[in-house]
């Protein structure tokens, strides 16, 4: 497997591959890979001749230095997992100085209001950091297709908006959320949870499913109230937000509409912040 750590080497390698007609798929990640990430990689391999995976824990998207410092990382294991899928994957694993040679700071983007609620509200400058790094990575890899998980649905919409507004010649491919058998969405952060915290964390998915079940019969205010009550019954869970919003604008829903809607949740379980969402259609 080819592993690049500097921008100029990966750029010149990919330029050569592109010149001879290869279609390039790109999966950006922060490492500590699990089957959710790997499902994106497998989709890219099916849909492109060349797949590039990046592993880079992006400092500018963390609003909390402790969260950044304790973010799980296991590069040797990640390389093994990628190799087990295909030796032909190209890995880009730069360090911060390589990506932020202009200083570790975010550029400023206008997300047309997509960052107003949920993660944008709870995590200051999070999406400016995400868009900064994805914009940089897109200009390095110049992929035909880029793969993002619906697990981070607001992030996915922010990137779709970025690609559209900047007229970047890349298709954003949406990928379904992979879950444990008990419904817990796979996340690198799950490795920070004890066995019992993991069990408790399944209540997030249960709450989302409750919302889905009641969406056509109860009004939204009632659903939100009941979800809050259900979560409150578990003292180990600290709810950050529960929200129902339309997929396009991510505006909170006040009453029923005929758009595609999703229920979103974020909560701390034993101090670990988890997010999840499901479609309501
Ligand atoms: P991360 O390393 O957390 O930045 O995630 C890298 C990519 O993997 C993002 O596009 C995520 O949305 C996606 N991803 C993370 N968890 C899952 C999951 N459980 N199922 C599908 N995609 C996921």
Tab-separated table of C-alpha atoms and ligand atoms in Angstrom:
chain	number	residue	atom	x	y	z
A	1	UNK	CA	0.000	0.000	0.000
A	2	UNK	CA	1.354	3.435	-0.941
A	3	UNK	CA	1.511	5.839	1.981
A	4	UNK	CA	2.130	9.543	1.426
A	5	UNK	CA	2.785	12.126	4.108
A	6	UNK	CA	3.580	15.154	1.977
A	7	UNK	CA	1.356	17.098	-0.366
A	8	UNK	CA	3.651	17.441	-3.378
A	9	UNK	CA	4.370	13.678	-3.619
A	10	UNK	CA	0.714	12.591	-3.454
A	11	UNK	CA	-0.304	15.347	-5.866
A	12	UNK	CA	2.223	14.335	-8.513
A	13	UNK	CA	1.362	10.631	-8.082
A	14	UNK	CA	-2.385	11.303	-8.469
A	15	UNK	CA	-1.811	13.625	-11.441
A	16	UNK	CA	-0.107	10.787	-13.281
A	17	UNK	CA	-2.963	8.407	-12.475
A	18	UNK	CA	-5.565	10.933	-13.579
A	19	UNK	CA	-3.825	11.700	-16.862
A	20	UNK	CA	-4.279	8.099	-17.983
A	21	UNK	CA	-8.018	8.227	-17.313
A	22	UNK	CA	-8.374	6.891	-13.780
A	23	UNK	CA	-11.467	7.834	-11.767
A	24	UNK	CA	-10.453	8.833	-8.261
A	25	UNK	CA	-12.546	8.238	-5.128
A	26	UNK	CA	-11.610	9.858	-1.833
A	27	UNK	CA	-12.542	8.983	1.766
A	28	UNK	CA	-11.388	11.571	4.324
A	29	UNK	CA	-11.197	10.286	7.913
A	30	UNK	CA	-9.658	11.077	11.275
A	31	UNK	CA	-8.482	7.487	11.681
A	32	UNK	CA	-9.156	4.982	14.452
A	33	UNK	CA	-10.972	3.187	11.687
A	34	UNK	CA	-14.001	0.955	12.188
A	35	UNK	CA	-16.411	-0.838	9.865
A	36	UNK	CA	-18.349	2.405	9.272
A	37	UNK	CA	-15.267	4.011	7.718
A	38	UNK	CA	-14.469	0.791	5.884
A	39	UNK	CA	-17.942	0.710	4.302
A	40	UNK	CA	-17.142	4.082	2.697
A	41	UNK	CA	-13.781	2.760	1.494
A	42	UNK	CA	-15.420	-0.349	-0.001
A	43	UNK	CA	-18.030	1.792	-1.790
A	44	UNK	CA	-15.268	3.963	-3.223
A	45	UNK	CA	-13.356	0.900	-4.434
A	46	UNK	CA	-16.495	-0.337	-6.214
A	47	UNK	CA	-17.173	3.011	-7.886
A	48	UNK	CA	-13.646	4.220	-8.807
A	49	UNK	CA	-10.370	2.857	-10.229
A	50	UNK	CA	-8.306	4.555	-7.554
A	51	UNK	CA	-9.234	5.052	-3.881
A	52	UNK	CA	-7.463	7.534	-1.654
A	53	UNK	CA	-8.062	7.458	2.114
A	54	UNK	CA	-6.806	10.260	4.312
A	55	UNK	CA	-6.114	9.909	8.015
A	56	UNK	CA	-5.684	13.285	9.655
A	57	UNK	CA	-6.965	14.399	13.048
A	58	UNK	CA	-7.872	17.952	12.139
A	59	UNK	CA	-7.032	20.349	14.993
A	60	UNK	CA	-9.174	23.248	13.757
A	61	UNK	CA	-12.461	21.366	14.114
A	62	UNK	CA	-12.018	20.759	17.860
A	63	UNK	CA	-13.336	23.482	20.137
A	64	UNK	CA	-11.861	21.721	23.164
A	65	UNK	CA	-8.145	20.916	23.424
A	66	UNK	CA	-8.737	17.959	25.766
A	67	UNK	CA	-11.085	16.403	23.208
A	68	UNK	CA	-8.367	16.798	20.551
A	69	UNK	CA	-5.637	15.369	22.777
A	70	UNK	CA	-7.701	12.344	23.800
A	71	UNK	CA	-9.096	11.647	20.320
A	72	UNK	CA	-8.344	7.940	19.695
A	73	UNK	CA	-5.538	7.179	17.283
A	74	UNK	CA	-4.091	3.869	16.112
A	75	UNK	CA	-2.313	4.269	12.786
A	76	UNK	CA	-0.709	0.794	12.684
A	77	UNK	CA	-4.072	-0.848	13.197
A	78	UNK	CA	-5.658	1.471	10.595
A	79	UNK	CA	-3.021	0.527	8.006
A	80	UNK	CA	-3.677	-3.160	8.711
A	81	UNK	CA	-7.428	-2.694	8.255
A	82	UNK	CA	-6.998	-0.829	4.976
A	83	UNK	CA	-4.533	-3.465	3.691
A	84	UNK	CA	-7.041	-6.187	4.571
A	85	UNK	CA	-9.469	-4.560	2.108
A	86	UNK	CA	-7.011	-3.790	-0.674
A	87	UNK	CA	-3.296	-3.244	-1.080
A	88	UNK	CA	-4.076	-0.750	-3.816
A	89	UNK	CA	-5.588	1.868	-1.504
A	90	UNK	CA	-3.509	5.046	-1.402
A	91	UNK	CA	-3.162	6.414	2.119
A	92	UNK	CA	-2.534	10.089	2.792
A	93	UNK	CA	-1.363	10.578	6.381
A	94	UNK	CA	0.032	14.103	6.708
A	95	UNK	CA	0.898	15.937	9.918
A	96	UNK	CA	-0.520	19.293	10.992
A	97	UNK	CA	2.424	21.342	9.700
A	98	UNK	CA	1.979	19.849	6.251
A	99	UNK	CA	-1.735	20.703	6.046
A	100	UNK	CA	-1.531	23.984	7.967
A	101	UNK	CA	1.727	25.410	6.608
A	102	UNK	CA	-0.099	28.762	6.730
A	103	UNK	CA	-0.768	28.355	10.484
A	104	UNK	CA	-3.298	26.238	12.400
A	105	UNK	CA	-6.399	28.313	11.784
A	106	UNK	CA	-9.696	28.020	9.973
A	107	UNK	CA	-10.688	29.960	6.912
A	108	UNK	CA	-14.170	31.469	6.997
A	109	UNK	CA	-17.024	30.010	4.974
A	110	UNK	CA	-20.666	30.922	4.592
A	111	UNK	CA	-22.795	27.809	5.014
A	112	UNK	CA	-26.118	29.451	4.128
A	113	UNK	CA	-27.459	28.788	7.626
A	114	UNK	CA	-26.703	25.044	7.644
A	115	UNK	CA	-24.449	25.562	10.679
A	116	UNK	CA	-27.015	27.481	12.727
A	117	UNK	CA	-28.277	24.585	14.836
A	118	UNK	CA	-27.077	21.333	16.390
A	119	UNK	CA	-23.294	20.770	16.012
A	120	UNK	CA	-22.817	24.302	14.672
A	121	UNK	CA	-24.416	25.717	17.806
A	122	UNK	CA	-22.872	23.294	20.317
A	123	UNK	CA	-19.317	23.254	18.963
A	124	UNK	CA	-17.979	26.733	18.210
A	125	UNK	CA	-16.140	26.981	14.864
A	126	UNK	CA	-16.413	23.215	14.367
A	127	UNK	CA	-17.719	23.454	10.808
A	128	UNK	CA	-15.316	26.261	9.823
A	129	UNK	CA	-12.565	23.790	10.789
A	130	UNK	CA	-14.205	20.896	8.912
A	131	UNK	CA	-14.725	22.970	5.764
A	132	UNK	CA	-11.164	24.340	5.954
A	133	UNK	CA	-9.590	20.891	6.021
A	134	UNK	CA	-11.941	19.329	3.462
A	135	UNK	CA	-11.370	22.269	1.128
A	136	UNK	CA	-7.595	21.799	1.470
A	137	UNK	CA	-7.857	18.017	0.991
A	138	UNK	CA	-10.096	18.456	-2.063
A	139	UNK	CA	-7.539	20.729	-3.697
A	140	UNK	CA	-4.790	18.154	-3.010
A	141	UNK	CA	-6.609	14.976	-4.099
A	142	UNK	CA	-8.960	16.509	-6.713
A	143	UNK	CA	-11.202	13.430	-6.592
A	144	UNK	CA	-14.077	12.629	-8.931
A	145	UNK	CA	-16.074	11.324	-5.958
A	146	UNK	CA	-15.801	12.046	-2.241
A	147	UNK	CA	-17.499	9.824	0.351
A	148	UNK	CA	-19.209	11.055	3.528
A	149	UNK	CA	-21.289	9.197	6.107
A	150	UNK	CA	-24.862	10.137	6.964
A	151	UNK	CA	-23.887	9.487	10.591
A	152	UNK	CA	-22.555	13.079	10.505
A	153	UNK	CA	-25.467	14.373	8.475
A	154	UNK	CA	-24.966	18.081	9.188
A	155	UNK	CA	-21.306	17.744	8.155
A	156	UNK	CA	-22.411	15.990	4.960
A	157	UNK	CA	-24.798	18.861	4.110
A	158	UNK	CA	-22.084	21.441	4.893
A	159	UNK	CA	-19.710	19.701	2.466
A	160	UNK	CA	-22.414	19.379	-0.217
A	161	UNK	CA	-22.977	23.120	0.178
A	162	UNK	CA	-19.217	23.863	0.023
A	163	UNK	CA	-18.752	21.831	-3.157
A	164	UNK	CA	-21.804	23.486	-4.744
A	165	UNK	CA	-20.901	27.075	-3.773
A	166	UNK	CA	-17.252	26.761	-4.802
A	167	UNK	CA	-18.225	24.888	-7.995
A	168	UNK	CA	-15.765	22.109	-7.139
A	169	UNK	CA	-15.784	19.373	-9.759
A	170	UNK	CA	-16.368	16.507	-7.297
A	171	UNK	CA	-19.495	14.470	-6.570
A	172	UNK	CA	-20.364	14.087	-2.883
A	173	UNK	CA	-21.565	10.534	-2.264
A	174	UNK	CA	-23.812	9.921	0.761
A	175	UNK	CA	-23.209	6.679	2.676
A	176	UNK	CA	-25.572	5.024	5.151
A	177	UNK	CA	-24.750	4.737	8.850
A	178	UNK	CA	-23.310	1.424	9.996
A	179	UNK	CA	-24.463	0.228	13.417
A	180	UNK	CA	-23.754	-2.446	16.000
A	181	UNK	CA	-26.408	-5.163	16.181
A	182	UNK	CA	-27.951	-3.332	19.148
A	183	UNK	CA	-28.318	-0.137	17.068
A	184	UNK	CA	-25.381	1.877	18.439
A	185	UNK	CA	-23.890	3.845	15.540
A	186	UNK	CA	-20.245	2.898	14.970
A	187	UNK	CA	-17.952	5.735	15.989
A	188	UNK	CA	-14.256	6.095	16.798
A	189	UNK	CA	-15.380	7.604	20.089
A	190	UNK	CA	-17.099	4.334	21.110
A	191	UNK	CA	-13.643	2.993	21.979
A	192	UNK	CA	-13.653	5.450	24.894
A	193	UNK	CA	-16.812	3.848	26.352
A	194	UNK	CA	-16.876	1.019	28.881
A	195	UNK	CA	-19.001	-2.050	28.155
A	196	UNK	CA	-21.840	-0.738	30.341
A	197	UNK	CA	-21.650	2.795	28.868
A	198	UNK	CA	-21.972	1.258	25.412
A	199	UNK	CA	-25.179	-0.467	26.515
A	200	UNK	CA	-26.513	2.836	27.869
A	201	UNK	CA	-25.556	4.594	24.632
A	202	UNK	CA	-28.042	2.402	22.722
A	203	UNK	CA	-30.759	4.620	24.247
A	204	UNK	CA	-29.838	7.316	21.722
A	205	UNK	CA	-30.850	5.071	18.826
A	206	UNK	CA	-33.943	3.959	20.782
A	207	UNK	CA	-34.956	7.616	21.207
A	208	UNK	CA	-34.507	8.245	17.485
A	209	UNK	CA	-36.619	5.207	16.674
A	210	UNK	CA	-39.315	6.371	19.080
A	211	UNK	CA	-39.405	9.684	17.181
A	212	UNK	CA	-39.692	7.828	13.884
A	213	UNK	CA	-42.500	5.639	15.179
A	214	UNK	CA	-44.518	8.600	16.499
A	215	UNK	CA	-43.716	11.090	13.743
A	216	UNK	CA	-46.983	10.569	11.867
A	217	UNK	CA	-49.250	10.519	14.944
A	218	UNK	CA	-47.850	12.862	17.634
A	219	UNK	CA	-47.055	16.539	17.155
A	220	UNK	CA	-43.389	17.498	17.130
A	221	UNK	CA	-43.467	19.305	20.458
A	222	UNK	CA	-44.899	16.161	22.121
A	223	UNK	CA	-42.273	13.933	20.523
A	224	UNK	CA	-39.454	16.211	21.696
A	225	UNK	CA	-40.881	16.355	25.217
A	226	UNK	CA	-41.215	12.576	25.436
A	227	UNK	CA	-37.714	12.000	24.082
A	228	UNK	CA	-36.262	14.383	26.670
A	229	UNK	CA	-38.154	12.496	29.410
A	230	UNK	CA	-36.916	9.137	28.151
A	231	UNK	CA	-33.309	10.339	28.088
A	232	UNK	CA	-33.623	11.985	31.500
A	233	UNK	CA	-34.559	8.611	32.985
A	234	UNK	CA	-30.915	7.574	32.451
A	235	UNK	CA	-28.736	9.558	34.824
A	236	UNK	CA	-25.575	8.568	32.904
A	237	UNK	CA	-26.784	10.410	29.783
A	238	UNK	CA	-26.513	14.175	29.479
A	239	UNK	CA	-28.568	15.298	26.498
A	240	UNK	CA	-27.059	18.091	24.425
A	241	UNK	CA	-29.859	18.350	21.870
A	242	UNK	CA	-32.672	16.436	20.230
A	243	UNK	CA	-34.081	18.025	17.108
A	244	UNK	CA	-36.252	17.189	14.137
A	245	UNK	CA	-35.266	19.076	10.993
A	246	UNK	CA	-35.668	18.955	7.242
A	247	UNK	CA	-32.709	17.426	5.420
A	248	UNK	CA	-32.170	20.279	3.027
A	249	UNK	CA	-31.952	23.382	5.203
A	250	UNK	CA	-31.549	21.709	8.612
A	251	UNK	CA	-34.091	24.101	10.093
A	252	UNK	CA	-35.956	22.834	13.175
A	253	UNK	CA	-39.388	21.568	12.289
A	254	UNK	CA	-42.309	23.176	14.084
A	255	UNK	CA	-45.147	21.332	12.412
A	256	UNK	CA	-45.486	18.598	9.834
A	257	UNK	CA	-44.423	19.247	6.240
A	258	UNK	CA	-44.049	17.139	3.161
A	259	UNK	CA	-40.251	17.388	3.036
A	260	UNK	CA	-37.638	14.763	3.868
A	261	UNK	CA	-37.009	15.077	7.602
A	262	UNK	CA	-34.571	13.576	10.099
A	263	UNK	CA	-34.352	13.297	13.863
A	264	UNK	CA	-30.976	14.291	15.343
A	265	UNK	CA	-29.519	13.660	18.773
A	266	UNK	CA	-26.291	14.534	20.622
A	267	UNK	CA	-25.473	13.490	24.164
A	268	UNK	CA	-22.653	12.835	26.587
A	269	UNK	CA	-22.373	9.307	27.960
A	270	UNK	CA	-19.837	9.107	30.788
A	271	UNK	CA	-18.294	12.292	29.389
A	272	UNK	CA	-18.016	10.973	25.798
A	273	UNK	CA	-19.928	13.013	23.234
A	274	UNK	CA	-21.898	10.939	20.712
A	275	UNK	CA	-24.147	12.020	17.854
A	276	UNK	CA	-26.648	10.115	15.760
A	277	UNK	CA	-29.620	10.677	13.457
A	278	UNK	CA	-32.209	8.760	11.451
A	279	UNK	CA	-34.406	9.569	8.521
A	280	UNK	CA	-38.105	9.860	9.243
A	281	UNK	CA	-39.341	8.819	5.798
B	1	LIG	P1	-14.411	10.543	11.086
B	1	LIG	O1	-13.169	9.749	11.074
B	1	LIG	O2	-15.231	10.385	12.325
B	1	LIG	O3	-14.192	11.980	10.686
B	1	LIG	O4	-15.329	9.932	9.946
B	1	LIG	C1	-14.893	9.825	8.611
B	1	LIG	C2	-16.079	9.519	7.736
B	1	LIG	O5	-16.664	8.276	8.140
B	1	LIG	C3	-17.191	10.584	7.834
B	1	LIG	O6	-17.718	10.806	6.532
B	1	LIG	C4	-18.190	9.930	8.738
B	1	LIG	O7	-19.514	10.384	8.533
B	1	LIG	C5	-18.055	8.464	8.316
B	1	LIG	N1	-18.568	7.595	9.384
B	1	LIG	C6	-18.266	7.648	10.695
B	1	LIG	N2	-18.985	6.720	11.374
B	1	LIG	C7	-19.758	6.082	10.457
B	1	LIG	C8	-20.708	5.038	10.535
B	1	LIG	N3	-21.041	4.458	11.677
B	1	LIG	N4	-21.299	4.618	9.393
B	1	LIG	C9	-20.982	5.214	8.196
B	1	LIG	N5	-20.091	6.209	8.052
B	1	LIG	C10	-19.477	6.636	9.186
